[in-house]
mmCIF file with all atom_site columns, C-alpha atoms in Angstrom:
data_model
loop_
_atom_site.group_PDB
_atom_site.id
_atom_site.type_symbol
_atom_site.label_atom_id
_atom_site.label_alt_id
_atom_site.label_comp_id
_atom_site.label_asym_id
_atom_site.label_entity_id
_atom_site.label_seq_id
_atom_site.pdbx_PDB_ins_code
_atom_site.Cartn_x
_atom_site.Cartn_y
_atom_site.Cartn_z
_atom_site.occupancy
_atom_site.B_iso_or_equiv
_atom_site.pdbx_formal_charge
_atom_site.auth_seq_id
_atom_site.auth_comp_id
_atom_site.auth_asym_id
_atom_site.auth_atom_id
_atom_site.pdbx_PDB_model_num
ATOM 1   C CA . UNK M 1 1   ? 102.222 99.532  89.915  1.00 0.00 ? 198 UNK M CA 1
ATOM 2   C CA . UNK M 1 2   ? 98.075  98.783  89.720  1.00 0.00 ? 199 UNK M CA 1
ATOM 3   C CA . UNK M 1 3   ? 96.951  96.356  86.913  1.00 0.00 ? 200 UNK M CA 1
ATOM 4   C CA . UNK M 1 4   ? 93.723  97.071  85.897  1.00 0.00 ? 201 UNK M CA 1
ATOM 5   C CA . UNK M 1 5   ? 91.567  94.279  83.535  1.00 0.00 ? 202 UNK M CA 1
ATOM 6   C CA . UNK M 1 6   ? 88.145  95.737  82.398  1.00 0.00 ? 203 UNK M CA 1
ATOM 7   C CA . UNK M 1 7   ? 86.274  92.982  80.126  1.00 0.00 ? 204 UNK M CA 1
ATOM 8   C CA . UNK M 1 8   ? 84.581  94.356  77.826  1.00 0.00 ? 205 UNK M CA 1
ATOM 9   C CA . UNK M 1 9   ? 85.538  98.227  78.136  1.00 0.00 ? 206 UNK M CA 1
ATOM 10  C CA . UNK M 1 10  ? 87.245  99.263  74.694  1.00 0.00 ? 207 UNK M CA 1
ATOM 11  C CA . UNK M 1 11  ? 88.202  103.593 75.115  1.00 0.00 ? 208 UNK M CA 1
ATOM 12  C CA . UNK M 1 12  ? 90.158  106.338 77.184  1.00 0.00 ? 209 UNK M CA 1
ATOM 13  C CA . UNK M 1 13  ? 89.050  106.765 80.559  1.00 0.00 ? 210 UNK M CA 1
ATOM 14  C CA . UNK M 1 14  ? 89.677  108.204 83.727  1.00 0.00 ? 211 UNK M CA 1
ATOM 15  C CA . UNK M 1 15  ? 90.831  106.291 86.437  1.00 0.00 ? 212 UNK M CA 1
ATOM 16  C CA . UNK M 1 16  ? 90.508  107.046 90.792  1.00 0.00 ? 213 UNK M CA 1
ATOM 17  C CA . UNK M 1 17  ? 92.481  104.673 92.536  1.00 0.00 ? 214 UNK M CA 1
ATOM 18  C CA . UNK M 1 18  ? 91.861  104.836 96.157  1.00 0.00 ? 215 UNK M CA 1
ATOM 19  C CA . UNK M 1 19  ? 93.704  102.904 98.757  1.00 0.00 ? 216 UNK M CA 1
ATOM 20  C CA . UNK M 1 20  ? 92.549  102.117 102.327 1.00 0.00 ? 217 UNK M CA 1
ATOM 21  C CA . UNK M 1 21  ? 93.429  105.231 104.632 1.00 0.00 ? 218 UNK M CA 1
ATOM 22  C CA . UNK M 1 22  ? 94.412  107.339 101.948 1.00 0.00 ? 219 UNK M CA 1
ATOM 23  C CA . UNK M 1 23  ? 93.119  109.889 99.175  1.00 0.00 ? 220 UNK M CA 1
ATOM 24  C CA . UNK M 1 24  ? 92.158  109.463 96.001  1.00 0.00 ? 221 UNK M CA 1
ATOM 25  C CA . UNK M 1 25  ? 94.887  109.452 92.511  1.00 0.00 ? 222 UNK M CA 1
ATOM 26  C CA . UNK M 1 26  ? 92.950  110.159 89.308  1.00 0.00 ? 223 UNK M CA 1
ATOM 27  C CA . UNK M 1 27  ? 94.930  109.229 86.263  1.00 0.00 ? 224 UNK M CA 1
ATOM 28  C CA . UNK M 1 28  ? 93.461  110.870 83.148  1.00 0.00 ? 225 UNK M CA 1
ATOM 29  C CA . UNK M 1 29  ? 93.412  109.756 79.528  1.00 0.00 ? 226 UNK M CA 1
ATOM 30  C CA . UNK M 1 30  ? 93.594  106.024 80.408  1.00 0.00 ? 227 UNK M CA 1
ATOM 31  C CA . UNK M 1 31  ? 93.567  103.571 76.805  1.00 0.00 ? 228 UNK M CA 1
ATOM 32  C CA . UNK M 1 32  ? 91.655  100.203 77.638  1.00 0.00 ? 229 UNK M CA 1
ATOM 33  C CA . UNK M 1 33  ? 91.016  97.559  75.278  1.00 0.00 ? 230 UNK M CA 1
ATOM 34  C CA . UNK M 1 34  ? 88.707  94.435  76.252  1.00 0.00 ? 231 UNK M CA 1
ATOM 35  C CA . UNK M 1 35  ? 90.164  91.680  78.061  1.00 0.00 ? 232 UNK M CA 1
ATOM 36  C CA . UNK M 1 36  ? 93.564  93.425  78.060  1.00 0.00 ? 233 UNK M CA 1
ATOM 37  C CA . UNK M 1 37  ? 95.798  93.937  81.219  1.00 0.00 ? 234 UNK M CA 1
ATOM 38  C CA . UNK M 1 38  ? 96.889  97.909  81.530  1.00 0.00 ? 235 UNK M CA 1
ATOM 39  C CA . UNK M 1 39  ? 99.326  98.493  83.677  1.00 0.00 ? 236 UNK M CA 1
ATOM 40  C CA . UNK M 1 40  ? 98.987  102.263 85.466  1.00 0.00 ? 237 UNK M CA 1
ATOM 41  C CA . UNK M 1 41  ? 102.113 103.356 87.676  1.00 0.00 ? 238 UNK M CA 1
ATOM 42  C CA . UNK M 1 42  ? 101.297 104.803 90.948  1.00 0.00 ? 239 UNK M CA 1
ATOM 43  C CA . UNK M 1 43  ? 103.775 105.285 93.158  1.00 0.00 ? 240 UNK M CA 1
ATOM 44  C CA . UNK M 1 44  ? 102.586 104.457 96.868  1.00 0.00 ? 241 UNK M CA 1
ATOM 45  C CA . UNK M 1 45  ? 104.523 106.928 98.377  1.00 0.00 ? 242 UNK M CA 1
ATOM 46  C CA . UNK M 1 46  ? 102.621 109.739 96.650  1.00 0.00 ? 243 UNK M CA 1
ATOM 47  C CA . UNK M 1 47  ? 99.537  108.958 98.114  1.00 0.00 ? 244 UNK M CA 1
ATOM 48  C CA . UNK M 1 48  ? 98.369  110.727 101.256 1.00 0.00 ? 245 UNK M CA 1
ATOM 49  C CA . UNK M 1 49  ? 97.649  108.814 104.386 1.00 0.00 ? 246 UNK M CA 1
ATOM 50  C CA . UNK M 1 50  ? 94.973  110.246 107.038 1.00 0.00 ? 247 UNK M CA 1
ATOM 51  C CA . UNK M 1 51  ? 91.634  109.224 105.551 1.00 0.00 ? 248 UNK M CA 1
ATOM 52  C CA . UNK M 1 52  ? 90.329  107.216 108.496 1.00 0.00 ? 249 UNK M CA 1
ATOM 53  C CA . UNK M 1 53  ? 86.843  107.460 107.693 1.00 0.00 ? 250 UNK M CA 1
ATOM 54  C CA . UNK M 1 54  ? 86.849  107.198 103.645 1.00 0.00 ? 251 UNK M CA 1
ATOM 55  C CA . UNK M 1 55  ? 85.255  110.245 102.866 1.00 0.00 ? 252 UNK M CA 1
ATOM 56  C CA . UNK M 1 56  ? 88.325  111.183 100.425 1.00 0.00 ? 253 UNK M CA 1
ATOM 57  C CA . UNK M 1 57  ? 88.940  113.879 102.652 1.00 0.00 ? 254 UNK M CA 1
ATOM 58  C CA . UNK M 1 58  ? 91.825  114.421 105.591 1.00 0.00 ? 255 UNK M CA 1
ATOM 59  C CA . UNK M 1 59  ? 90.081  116.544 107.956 1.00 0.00 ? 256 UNK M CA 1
ATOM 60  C CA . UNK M 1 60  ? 89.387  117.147 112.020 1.00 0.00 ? 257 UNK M CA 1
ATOM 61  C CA . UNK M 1 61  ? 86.731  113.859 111.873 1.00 0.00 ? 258 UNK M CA 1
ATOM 62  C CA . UNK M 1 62  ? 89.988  111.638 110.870 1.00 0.00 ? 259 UNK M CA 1
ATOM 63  C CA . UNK M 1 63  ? 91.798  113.570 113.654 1.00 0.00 ? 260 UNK M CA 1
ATOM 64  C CA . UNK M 1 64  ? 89.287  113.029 116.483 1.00 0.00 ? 261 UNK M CA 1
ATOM 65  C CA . UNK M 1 65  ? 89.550  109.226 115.364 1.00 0.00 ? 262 UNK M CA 1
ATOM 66  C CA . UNK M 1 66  ? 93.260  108.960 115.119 1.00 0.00 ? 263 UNK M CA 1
ATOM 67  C CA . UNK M 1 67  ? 93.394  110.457 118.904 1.00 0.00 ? 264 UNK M CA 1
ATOM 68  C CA . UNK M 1 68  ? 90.566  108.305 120.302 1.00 0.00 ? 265 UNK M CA 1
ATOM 69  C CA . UNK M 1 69  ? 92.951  105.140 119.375 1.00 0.00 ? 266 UNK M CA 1
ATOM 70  C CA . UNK M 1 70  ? 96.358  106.718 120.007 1.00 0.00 ? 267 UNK M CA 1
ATOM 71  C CA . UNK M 1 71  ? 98.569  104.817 121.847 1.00 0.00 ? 268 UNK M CA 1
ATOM 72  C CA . UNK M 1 72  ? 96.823  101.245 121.208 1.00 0.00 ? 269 UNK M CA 1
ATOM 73  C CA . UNK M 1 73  ? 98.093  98.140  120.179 1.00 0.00 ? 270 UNK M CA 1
ATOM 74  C CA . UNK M 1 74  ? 96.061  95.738  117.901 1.00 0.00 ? 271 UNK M CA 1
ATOM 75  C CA . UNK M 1 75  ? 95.642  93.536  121.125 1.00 0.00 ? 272 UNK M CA 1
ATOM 76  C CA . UNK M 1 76  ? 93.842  96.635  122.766 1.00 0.00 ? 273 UNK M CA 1
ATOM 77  C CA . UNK M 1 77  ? 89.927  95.815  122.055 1.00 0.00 ? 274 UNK M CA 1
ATOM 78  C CA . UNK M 1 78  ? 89.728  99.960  121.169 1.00 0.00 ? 275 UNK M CA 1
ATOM 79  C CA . UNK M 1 79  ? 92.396  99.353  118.728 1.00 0.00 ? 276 UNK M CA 1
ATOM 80  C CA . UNK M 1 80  ? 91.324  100.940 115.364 1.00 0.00 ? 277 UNK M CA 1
ATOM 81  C CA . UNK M 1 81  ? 92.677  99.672  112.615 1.00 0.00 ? 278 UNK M CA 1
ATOM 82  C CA . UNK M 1 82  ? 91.904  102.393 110.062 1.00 0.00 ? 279 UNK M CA 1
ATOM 83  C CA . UNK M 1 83  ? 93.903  104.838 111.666 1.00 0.00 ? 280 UNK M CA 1
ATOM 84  C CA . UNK M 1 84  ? 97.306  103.215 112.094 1.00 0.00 ? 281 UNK M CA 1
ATOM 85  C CA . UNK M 1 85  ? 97.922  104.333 108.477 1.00 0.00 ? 282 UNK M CA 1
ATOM 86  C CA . UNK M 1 86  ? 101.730 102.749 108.764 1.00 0.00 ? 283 UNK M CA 1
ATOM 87  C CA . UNK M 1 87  ? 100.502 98.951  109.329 1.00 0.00 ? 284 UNK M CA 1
ATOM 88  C CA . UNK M 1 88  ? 102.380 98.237  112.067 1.00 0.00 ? 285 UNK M CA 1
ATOM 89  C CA . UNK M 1 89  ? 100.093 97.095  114.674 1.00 0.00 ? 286 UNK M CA 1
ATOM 90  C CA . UNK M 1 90  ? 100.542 100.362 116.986 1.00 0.00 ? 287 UNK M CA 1
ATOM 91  C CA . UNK M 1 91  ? 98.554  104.118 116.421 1.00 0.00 ? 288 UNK M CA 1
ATOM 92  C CA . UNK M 1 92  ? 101.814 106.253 117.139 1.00 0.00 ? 289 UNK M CA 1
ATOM 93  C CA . UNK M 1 93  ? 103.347 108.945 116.204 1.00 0.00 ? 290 UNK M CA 1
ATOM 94  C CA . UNK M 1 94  ? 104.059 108.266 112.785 1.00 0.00 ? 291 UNK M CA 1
ATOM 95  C CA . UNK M 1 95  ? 99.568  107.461 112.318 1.00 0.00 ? 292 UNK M CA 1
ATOM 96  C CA . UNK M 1 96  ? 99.815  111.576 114.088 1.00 0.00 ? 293 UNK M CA 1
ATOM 97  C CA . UNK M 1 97  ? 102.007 112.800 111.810 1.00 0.00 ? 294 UNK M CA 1
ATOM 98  C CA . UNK M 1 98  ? 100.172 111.356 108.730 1.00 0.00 ? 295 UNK M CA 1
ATOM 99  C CA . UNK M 1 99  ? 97.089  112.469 109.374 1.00 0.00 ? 296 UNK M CA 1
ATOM 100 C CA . UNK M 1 100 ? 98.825  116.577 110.693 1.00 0.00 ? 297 UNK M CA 1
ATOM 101 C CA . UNK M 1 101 ? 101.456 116.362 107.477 1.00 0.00 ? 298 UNK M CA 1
ATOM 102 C CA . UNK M 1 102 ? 97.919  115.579 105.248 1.00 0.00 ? 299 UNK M CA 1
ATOM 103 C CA . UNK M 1 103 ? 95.080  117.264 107.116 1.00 0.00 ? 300 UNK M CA 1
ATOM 104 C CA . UNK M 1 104 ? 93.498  119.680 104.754 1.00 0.00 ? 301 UNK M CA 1
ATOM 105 C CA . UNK M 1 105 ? 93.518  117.581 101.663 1.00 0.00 ? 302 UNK M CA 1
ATOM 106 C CA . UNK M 1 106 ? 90.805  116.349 99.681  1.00 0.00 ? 303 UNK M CA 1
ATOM 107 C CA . UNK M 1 107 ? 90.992  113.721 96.771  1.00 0.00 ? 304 UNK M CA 1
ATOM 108 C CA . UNK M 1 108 ? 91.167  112.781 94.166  1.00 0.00 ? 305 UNK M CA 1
ATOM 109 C CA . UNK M 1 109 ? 94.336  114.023 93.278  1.00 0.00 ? 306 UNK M CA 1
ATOM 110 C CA . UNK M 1 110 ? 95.473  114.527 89.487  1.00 0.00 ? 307 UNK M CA 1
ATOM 111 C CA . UNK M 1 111 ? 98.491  112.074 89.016  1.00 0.00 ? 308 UNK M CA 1
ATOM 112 C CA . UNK M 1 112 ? 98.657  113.319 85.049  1.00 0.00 ? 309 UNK M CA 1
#
């Protein structure tokens, strides 16, 4: 669930949400009203992981990155955080499969 507060905005909009690592979620026909809290559910497991780069697109440049830092630990000084798309201190298998399962993709991706 994403809260979103725009002061001052009063309409429908369209929305792009776009996490750290993954693509883009546009939610269409958005109603704001000033100073009021809109609540827009997104659910996070229908976003896309593999971005590395933020470029809103899942492609070989996120790959190349992903396999310069495989097997690192975030104690390794060539650790890269934006690939190890799972959190969990470690580029594994899991980052891999993220970033193969995804690669292709381009945001941002209708929601509505």
């Amino acid at each position: 669930m994403i809260d979103v507060i725009v002061p001052g905005l009063d309409g429908v909009y369209d929305l792009v949400v776009k996490p750290s690592g993954a693509l883009s979620h546009e939610v269409s026909a958005v109603s704001l009203r000033p100073n009021a809290i809109r609540a827009v559910s997104l659910d996070k497991d229908r976003f896309r992981d593999g971005d590395a780069d933020g470029n809103d697109r899942i492609d070989a440049v996120d790959l190349a990155r992903l396999r310069a830092a495989y097997g690192r630990t975030s104690s390794d000084p060539l650790f890269d955080p934006a690939v190890d798309f799972d959190r969990d201190g470690e580029v594994t298998v899991l980052d891999f499969s993220a970033v193969v399962r995804n690669l292709g993709y381009a945001g941002p991706i209708p929601v509505n």
